[in-house]
mmCIF file of C-alpha atoms and ligand atoms in Angstrom:
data_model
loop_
_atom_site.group_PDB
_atom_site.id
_atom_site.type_symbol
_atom_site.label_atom_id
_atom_site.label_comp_id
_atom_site.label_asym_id
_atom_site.label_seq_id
_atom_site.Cartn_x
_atom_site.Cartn_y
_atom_site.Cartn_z
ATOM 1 C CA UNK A 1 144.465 77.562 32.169
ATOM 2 C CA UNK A 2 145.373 77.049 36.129
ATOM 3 C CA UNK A 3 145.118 73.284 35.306
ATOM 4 C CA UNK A 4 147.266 73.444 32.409
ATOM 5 C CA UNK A 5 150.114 75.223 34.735
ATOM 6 C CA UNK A 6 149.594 73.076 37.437
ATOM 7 C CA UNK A 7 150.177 69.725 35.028
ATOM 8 C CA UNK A 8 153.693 71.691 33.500
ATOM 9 C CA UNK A 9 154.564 72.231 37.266
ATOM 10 C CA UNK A 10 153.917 68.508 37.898
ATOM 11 C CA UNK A 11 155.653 67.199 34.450
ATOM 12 C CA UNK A 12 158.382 70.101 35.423
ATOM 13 C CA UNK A 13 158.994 68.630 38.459
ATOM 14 C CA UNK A 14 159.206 64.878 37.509
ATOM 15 C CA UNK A 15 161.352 65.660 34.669
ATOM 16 C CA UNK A 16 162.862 69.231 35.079
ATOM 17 C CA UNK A 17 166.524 67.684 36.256
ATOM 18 C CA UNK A 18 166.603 65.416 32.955
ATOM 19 C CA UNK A 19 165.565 68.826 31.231
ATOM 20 C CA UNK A 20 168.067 70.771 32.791
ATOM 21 C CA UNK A 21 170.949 68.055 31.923
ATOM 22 C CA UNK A 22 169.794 67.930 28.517
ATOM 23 C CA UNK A 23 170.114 71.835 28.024
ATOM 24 C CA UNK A 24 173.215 71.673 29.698
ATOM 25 C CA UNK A 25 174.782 69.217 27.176
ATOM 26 C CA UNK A 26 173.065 71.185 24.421
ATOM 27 C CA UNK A 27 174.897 74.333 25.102
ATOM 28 C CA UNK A 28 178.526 72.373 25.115
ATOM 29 C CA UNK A 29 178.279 70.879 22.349
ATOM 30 C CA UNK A 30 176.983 74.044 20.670
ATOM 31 C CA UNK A 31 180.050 75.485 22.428
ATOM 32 C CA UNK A 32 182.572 72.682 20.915
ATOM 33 C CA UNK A 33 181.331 73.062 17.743
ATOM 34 C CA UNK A 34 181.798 77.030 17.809
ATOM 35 C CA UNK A 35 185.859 76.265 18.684
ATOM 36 C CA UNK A 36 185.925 73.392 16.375
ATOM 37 C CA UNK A 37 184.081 75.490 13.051
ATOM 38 C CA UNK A 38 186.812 78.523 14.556
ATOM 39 C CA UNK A 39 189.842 76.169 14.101
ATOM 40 C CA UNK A 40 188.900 75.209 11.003
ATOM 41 C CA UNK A 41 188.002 78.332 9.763
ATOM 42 C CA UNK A 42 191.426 79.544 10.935
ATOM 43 C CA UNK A 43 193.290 76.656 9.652
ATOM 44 C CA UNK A 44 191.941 76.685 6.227
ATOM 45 C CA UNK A 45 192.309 80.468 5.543
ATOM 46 C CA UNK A 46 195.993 79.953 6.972
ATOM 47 C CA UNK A 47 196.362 77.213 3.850
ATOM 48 C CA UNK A 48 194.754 78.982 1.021
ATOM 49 C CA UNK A 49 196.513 82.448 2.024
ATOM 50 C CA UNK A 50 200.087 80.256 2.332
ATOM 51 C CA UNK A 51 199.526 77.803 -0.535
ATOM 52 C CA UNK A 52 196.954 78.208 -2.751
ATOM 53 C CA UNK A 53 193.868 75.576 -2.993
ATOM 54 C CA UNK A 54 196.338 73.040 -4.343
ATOM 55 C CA UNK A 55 198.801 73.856 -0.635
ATOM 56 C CA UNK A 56 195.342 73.915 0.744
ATOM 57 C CA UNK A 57 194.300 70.933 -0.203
ATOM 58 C CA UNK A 58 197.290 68.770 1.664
ATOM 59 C CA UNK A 59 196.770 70.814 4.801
ATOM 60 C CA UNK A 60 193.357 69.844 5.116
ATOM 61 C CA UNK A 61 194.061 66.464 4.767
ATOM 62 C CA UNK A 62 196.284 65.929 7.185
ATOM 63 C CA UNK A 63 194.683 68.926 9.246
ATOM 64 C CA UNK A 64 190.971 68.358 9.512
ATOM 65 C CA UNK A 65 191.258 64.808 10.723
ATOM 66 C CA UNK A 66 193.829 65.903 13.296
ATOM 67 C CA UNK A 67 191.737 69.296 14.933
ATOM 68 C CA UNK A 68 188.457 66.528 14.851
ATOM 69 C CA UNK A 69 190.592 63.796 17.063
ATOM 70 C CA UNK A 70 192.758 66.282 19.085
ATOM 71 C CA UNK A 71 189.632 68.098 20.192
ATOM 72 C CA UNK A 72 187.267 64.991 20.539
ATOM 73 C CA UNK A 73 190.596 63.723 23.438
ATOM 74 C CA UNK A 74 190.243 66.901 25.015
ATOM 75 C CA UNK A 75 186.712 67.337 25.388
ATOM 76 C CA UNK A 76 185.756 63.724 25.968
ATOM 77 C CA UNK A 77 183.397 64.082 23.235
ATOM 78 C CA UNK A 78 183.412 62.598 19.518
ATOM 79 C CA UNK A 79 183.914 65.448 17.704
ATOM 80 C CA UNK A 80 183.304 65.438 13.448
ATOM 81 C CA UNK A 81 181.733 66.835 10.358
ATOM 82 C CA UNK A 82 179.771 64.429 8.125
ATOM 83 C CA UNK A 83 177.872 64.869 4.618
ATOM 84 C CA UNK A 84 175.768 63.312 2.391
ATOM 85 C CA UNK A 85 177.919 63.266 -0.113
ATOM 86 C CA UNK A 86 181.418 62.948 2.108
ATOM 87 C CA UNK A 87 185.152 63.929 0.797
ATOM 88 C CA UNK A 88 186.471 61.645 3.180
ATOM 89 C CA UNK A 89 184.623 58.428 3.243
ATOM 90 C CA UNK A 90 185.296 58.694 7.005
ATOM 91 C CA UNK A 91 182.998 60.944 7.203
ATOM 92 C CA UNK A 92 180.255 58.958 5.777
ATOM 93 C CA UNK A 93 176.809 59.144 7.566
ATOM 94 C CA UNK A 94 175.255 56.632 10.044
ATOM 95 C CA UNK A 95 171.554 56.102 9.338
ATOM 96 C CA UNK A 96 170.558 58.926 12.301
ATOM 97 C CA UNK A 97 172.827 61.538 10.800
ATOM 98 C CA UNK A 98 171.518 60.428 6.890
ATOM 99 C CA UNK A 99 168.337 61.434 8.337
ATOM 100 C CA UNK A 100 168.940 64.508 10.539
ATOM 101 C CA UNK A 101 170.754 65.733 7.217
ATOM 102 C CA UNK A 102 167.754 65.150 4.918
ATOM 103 C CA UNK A 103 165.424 67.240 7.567
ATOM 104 C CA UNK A 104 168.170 70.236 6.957
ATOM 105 C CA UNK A 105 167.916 69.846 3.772
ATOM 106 C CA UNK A 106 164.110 69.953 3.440
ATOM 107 C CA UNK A 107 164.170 72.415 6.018
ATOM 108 C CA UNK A 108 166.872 74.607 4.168
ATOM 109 C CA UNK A 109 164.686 74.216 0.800
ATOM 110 C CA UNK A 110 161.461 75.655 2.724
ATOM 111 C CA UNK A 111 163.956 79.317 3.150
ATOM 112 C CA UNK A 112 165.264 78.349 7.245
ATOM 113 C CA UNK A 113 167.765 79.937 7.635
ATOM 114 C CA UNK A 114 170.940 77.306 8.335
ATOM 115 C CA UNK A 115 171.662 78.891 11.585
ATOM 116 C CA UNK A 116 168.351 77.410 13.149
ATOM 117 C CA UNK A 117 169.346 74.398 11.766
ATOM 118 C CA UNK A 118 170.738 72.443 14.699
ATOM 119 C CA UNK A 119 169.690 68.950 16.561
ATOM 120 C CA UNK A 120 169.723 67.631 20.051
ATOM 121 C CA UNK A 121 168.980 64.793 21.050
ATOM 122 C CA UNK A 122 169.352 61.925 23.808
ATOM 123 C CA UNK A 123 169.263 58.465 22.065
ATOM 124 C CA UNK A 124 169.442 54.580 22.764
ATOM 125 C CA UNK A 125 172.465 53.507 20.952
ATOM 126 C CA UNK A 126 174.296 49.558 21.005
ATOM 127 C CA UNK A 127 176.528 50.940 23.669
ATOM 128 C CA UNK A 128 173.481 52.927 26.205
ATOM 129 C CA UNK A 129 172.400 56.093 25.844
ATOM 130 C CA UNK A 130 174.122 58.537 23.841
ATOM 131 C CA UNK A 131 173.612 62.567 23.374
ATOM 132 C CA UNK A 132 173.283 63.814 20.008
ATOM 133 C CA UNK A 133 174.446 67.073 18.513
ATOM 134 C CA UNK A 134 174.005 67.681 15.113
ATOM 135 C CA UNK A 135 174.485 71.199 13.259
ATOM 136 C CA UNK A 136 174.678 72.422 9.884
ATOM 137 C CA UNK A 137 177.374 73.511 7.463
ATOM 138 C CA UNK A 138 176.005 75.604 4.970
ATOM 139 C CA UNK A 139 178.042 75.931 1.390
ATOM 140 C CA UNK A 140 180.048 79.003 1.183
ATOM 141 C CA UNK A 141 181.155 80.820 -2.188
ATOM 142 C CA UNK A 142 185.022 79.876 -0.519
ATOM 143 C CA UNK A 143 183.876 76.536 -0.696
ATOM 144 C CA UNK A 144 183.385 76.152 -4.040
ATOM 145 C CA UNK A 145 187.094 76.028 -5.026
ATOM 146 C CA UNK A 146 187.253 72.690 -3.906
ATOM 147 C CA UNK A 147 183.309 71.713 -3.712
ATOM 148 C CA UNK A 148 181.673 73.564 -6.363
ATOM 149 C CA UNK A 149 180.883 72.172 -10.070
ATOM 150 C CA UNK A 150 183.926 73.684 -11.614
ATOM 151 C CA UNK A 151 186.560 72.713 -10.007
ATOM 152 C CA UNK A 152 189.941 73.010 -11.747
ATOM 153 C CA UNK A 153 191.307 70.474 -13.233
ATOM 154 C CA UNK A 154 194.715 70.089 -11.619
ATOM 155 C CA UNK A 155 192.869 70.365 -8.362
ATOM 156 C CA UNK A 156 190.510 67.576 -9.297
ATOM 157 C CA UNK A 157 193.134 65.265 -9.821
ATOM 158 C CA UNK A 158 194.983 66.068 -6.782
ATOM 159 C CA UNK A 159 191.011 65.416 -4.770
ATOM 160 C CA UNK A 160 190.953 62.380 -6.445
ATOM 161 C CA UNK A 161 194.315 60.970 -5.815
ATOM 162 C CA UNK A 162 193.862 61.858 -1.964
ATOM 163 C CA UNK A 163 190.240 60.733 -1.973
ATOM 164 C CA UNK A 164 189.425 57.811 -4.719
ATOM 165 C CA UNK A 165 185.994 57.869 -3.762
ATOM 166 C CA UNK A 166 185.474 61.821 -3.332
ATOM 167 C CA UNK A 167 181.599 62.401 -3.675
ATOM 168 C CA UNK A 168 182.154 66.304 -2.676
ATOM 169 C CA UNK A 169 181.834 68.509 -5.682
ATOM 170 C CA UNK A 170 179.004 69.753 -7.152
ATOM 171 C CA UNK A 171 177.894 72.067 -4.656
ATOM 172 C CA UNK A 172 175.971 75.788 -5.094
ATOM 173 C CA UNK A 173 176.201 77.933 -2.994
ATOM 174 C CA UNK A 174 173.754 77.748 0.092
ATOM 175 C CA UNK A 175 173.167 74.156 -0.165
ATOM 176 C CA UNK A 176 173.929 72.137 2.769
ATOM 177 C CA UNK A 177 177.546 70.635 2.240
ATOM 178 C CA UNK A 178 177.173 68.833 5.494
ATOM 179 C CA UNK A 179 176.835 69.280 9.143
ATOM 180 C CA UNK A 180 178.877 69.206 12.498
ATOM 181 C CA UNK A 181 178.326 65.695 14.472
ATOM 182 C CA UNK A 182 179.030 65.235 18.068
ATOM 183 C CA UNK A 183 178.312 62.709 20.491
ATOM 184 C CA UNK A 184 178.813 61.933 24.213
ATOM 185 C CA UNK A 185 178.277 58.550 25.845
ATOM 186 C CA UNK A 186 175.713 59.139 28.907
ATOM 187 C CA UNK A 187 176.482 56.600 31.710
ATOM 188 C CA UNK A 188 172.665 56.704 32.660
ATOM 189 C CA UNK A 189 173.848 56.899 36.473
ATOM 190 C CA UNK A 190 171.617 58.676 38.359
ATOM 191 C CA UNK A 191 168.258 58.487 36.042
HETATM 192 C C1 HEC B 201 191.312 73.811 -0.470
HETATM 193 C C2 HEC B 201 190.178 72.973 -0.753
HETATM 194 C C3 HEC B 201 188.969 73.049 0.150
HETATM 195 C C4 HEC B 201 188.218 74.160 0.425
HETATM 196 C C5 HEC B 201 188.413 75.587 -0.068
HETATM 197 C C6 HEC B 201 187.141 73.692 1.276
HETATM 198 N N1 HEC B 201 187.240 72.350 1.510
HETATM 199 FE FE1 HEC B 201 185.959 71.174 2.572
HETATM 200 N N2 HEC B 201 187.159 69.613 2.329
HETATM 201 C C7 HEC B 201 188.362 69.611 1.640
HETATM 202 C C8 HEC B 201 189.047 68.369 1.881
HETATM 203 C C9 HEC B 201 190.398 67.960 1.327
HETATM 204 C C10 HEC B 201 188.231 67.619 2.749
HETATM 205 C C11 HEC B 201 188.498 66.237 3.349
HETATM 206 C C12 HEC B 201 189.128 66.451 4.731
HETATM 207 C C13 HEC B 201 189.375 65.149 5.453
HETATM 208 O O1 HEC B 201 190.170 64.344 4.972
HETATM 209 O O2 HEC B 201 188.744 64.972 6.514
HETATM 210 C C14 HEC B 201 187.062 68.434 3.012
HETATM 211 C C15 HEC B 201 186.028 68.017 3.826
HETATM 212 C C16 HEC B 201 184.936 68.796 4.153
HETATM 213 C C17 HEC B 201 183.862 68.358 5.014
HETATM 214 C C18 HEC B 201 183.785 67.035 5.787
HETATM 215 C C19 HEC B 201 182.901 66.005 5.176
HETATM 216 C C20 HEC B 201 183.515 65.373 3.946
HETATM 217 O O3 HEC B 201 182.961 65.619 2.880
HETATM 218 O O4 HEC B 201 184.522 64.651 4.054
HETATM 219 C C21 HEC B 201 182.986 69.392 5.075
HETATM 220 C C22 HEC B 201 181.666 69.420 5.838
HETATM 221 C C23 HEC B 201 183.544 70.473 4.287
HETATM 222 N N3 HEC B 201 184.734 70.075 3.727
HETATM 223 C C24 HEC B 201 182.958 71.706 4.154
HETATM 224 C C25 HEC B 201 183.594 72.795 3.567
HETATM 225 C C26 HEC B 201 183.072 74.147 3.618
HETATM 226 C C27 HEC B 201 181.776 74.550 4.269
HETATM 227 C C28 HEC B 201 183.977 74.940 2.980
HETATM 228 C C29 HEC B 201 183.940 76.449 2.823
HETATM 229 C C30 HEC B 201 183.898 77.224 4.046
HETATM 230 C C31 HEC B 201 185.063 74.078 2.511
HETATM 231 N N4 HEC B 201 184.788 72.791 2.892
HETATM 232 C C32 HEC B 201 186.147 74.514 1.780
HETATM 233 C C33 HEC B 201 188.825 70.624 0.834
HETATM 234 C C34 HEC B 201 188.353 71.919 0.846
#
C-alpha cells in the first residue's frame, strides 16, 4: 500500500507537469467545443424559426463552415465536426477520428450515455505532436428534419444539389450523427 503511493509520488513527479498540461488542454478544448456546439445551436434555431428547414438548409451551408473557421482563427485551434457518414465531404474522417467514432458508437450501443463520450489525447502526427479532442454529437429528434429516414422530398433535392455526395440521412434518434474534432499543434518545447 505505502509502496504503491510512494511509486505514484515518484511517476507523479516525473510526469505530473506533462499531466497537468494535458488536463489543461483537455478542459479548453472541452471549453471551445461548449461555445462552438452554443453557436451552432443558436445559429440553426435562428434559421429554422426564420426560414423553415428549406431557409435552414442555405444558412447552414454557408454558416457552419464559417463559425468552424472563424473560431478555429481565434482560438488557434482547428476547430470541426466530422461523421461517419459526413453531409459535407469536408467533414470526412481521418483514420484516428474513423476510429475514435466507432469506440462511441460501440460505446453508445452498450447504454453510455453520449455525454461521457469524449477523447483526449496527445498524438505523433506528420507535422510533431498534436493534441486530440474528440466529442460526441448525439442525434436529436430536431435533427431528423434534415438527417432522419424521411426526409421530405423537396428538402432532399435541395441536400443533394448542395451536397452531391450527402451520406447524412438515415439517422434515429440517439445514434451518433457524429462528433466535435479539435486539434492543436504542440511545439514539444520544453518536454
Ligand atoms: C435544416 C437542416 C438541418 C438540420 C435541422 C440539422 N442539420 Fe446537421 N447538417 C445540415 C447541413 C446542410 C450540413 C452540412 C454543413 C456544412 O456544409 O458544413 C450539416 C452537417 C452536420 C454535421 C457535420 C458533419 C457532416 O455530416 O457534414 C453534423 C455533425 C450535424 N450536421 C449534426 C446535426 C445535429 C446533431 C442536428 C440536430 C441538433 C442537425 N445536424 C440538424 C443540415 C441540418
Amino acid at each position: 500500500m505505502i509502496k504503491g503511493v510512494v511509486a505514484g509520488l515518484g511517476l507523479f513527479l516525473l510526469c505530473g507537469s506533462a499531466f497537468a498540461d494535458e488536463a489543461a488542454l483537455k478542459a479548453q478544448a472541452a471549453q471551445l467545443t461548449g461555445a462552438y456546439a452554443k453557436e451552432l445551436q443558436a445559429t440553426m434555431a435562428g434559421a429554422l424559426a426564420k426560414g423553415g428547414p428549406l431557409g435552414a438548409l442555405d444558412i447552414c451551408n454557408k454558416q457552419a463552415p464559417k463559425i468552424a473557421s472563424d473560431l478555429s482563427k481565434s482560438s488557434g485551434w482547428s476547430i470541426g465536426r466530422t461523421s461517419l457518414k459526413p453531409r459535407n465531404a469536408a467533414s470526412t474522417p481521418d483514420d484516428y477520428e474513423r476510429k475514435v467514432m466507432e469506440n462511441f458508437d460501440a460505446r453508445l450501443a452498450r447504454g453510455e450515455k453520449p455525454d461521457t463520450l469524449v477523447s483526449a489525447a496527445v498524438v505523433e502526427g506528420k507535422d510533431g505532436k498534436l493534441f486530440r479532442f474528440m466529442k460526441a454529437i448525439p442525434t436529436g429528434a430536431i435533427c431528423l428534419t434534415c438527417h432522419g429516414a424521411n426526409v421530405a422530398p423537396e428538402l432532399k433535392q435541395k441536400i443533394s444539389q448542395l451536397y452531391p455526395s450527402d451520406q447524412a440521412t438515415g439517422f434515429k434518434l440517439g445514434d451518433l450523427r457524429g462528433a466535435f474534432t479539435l486539434k492543436k499543434v504542440l511545439d514539444g518545447a520544453g518536454d
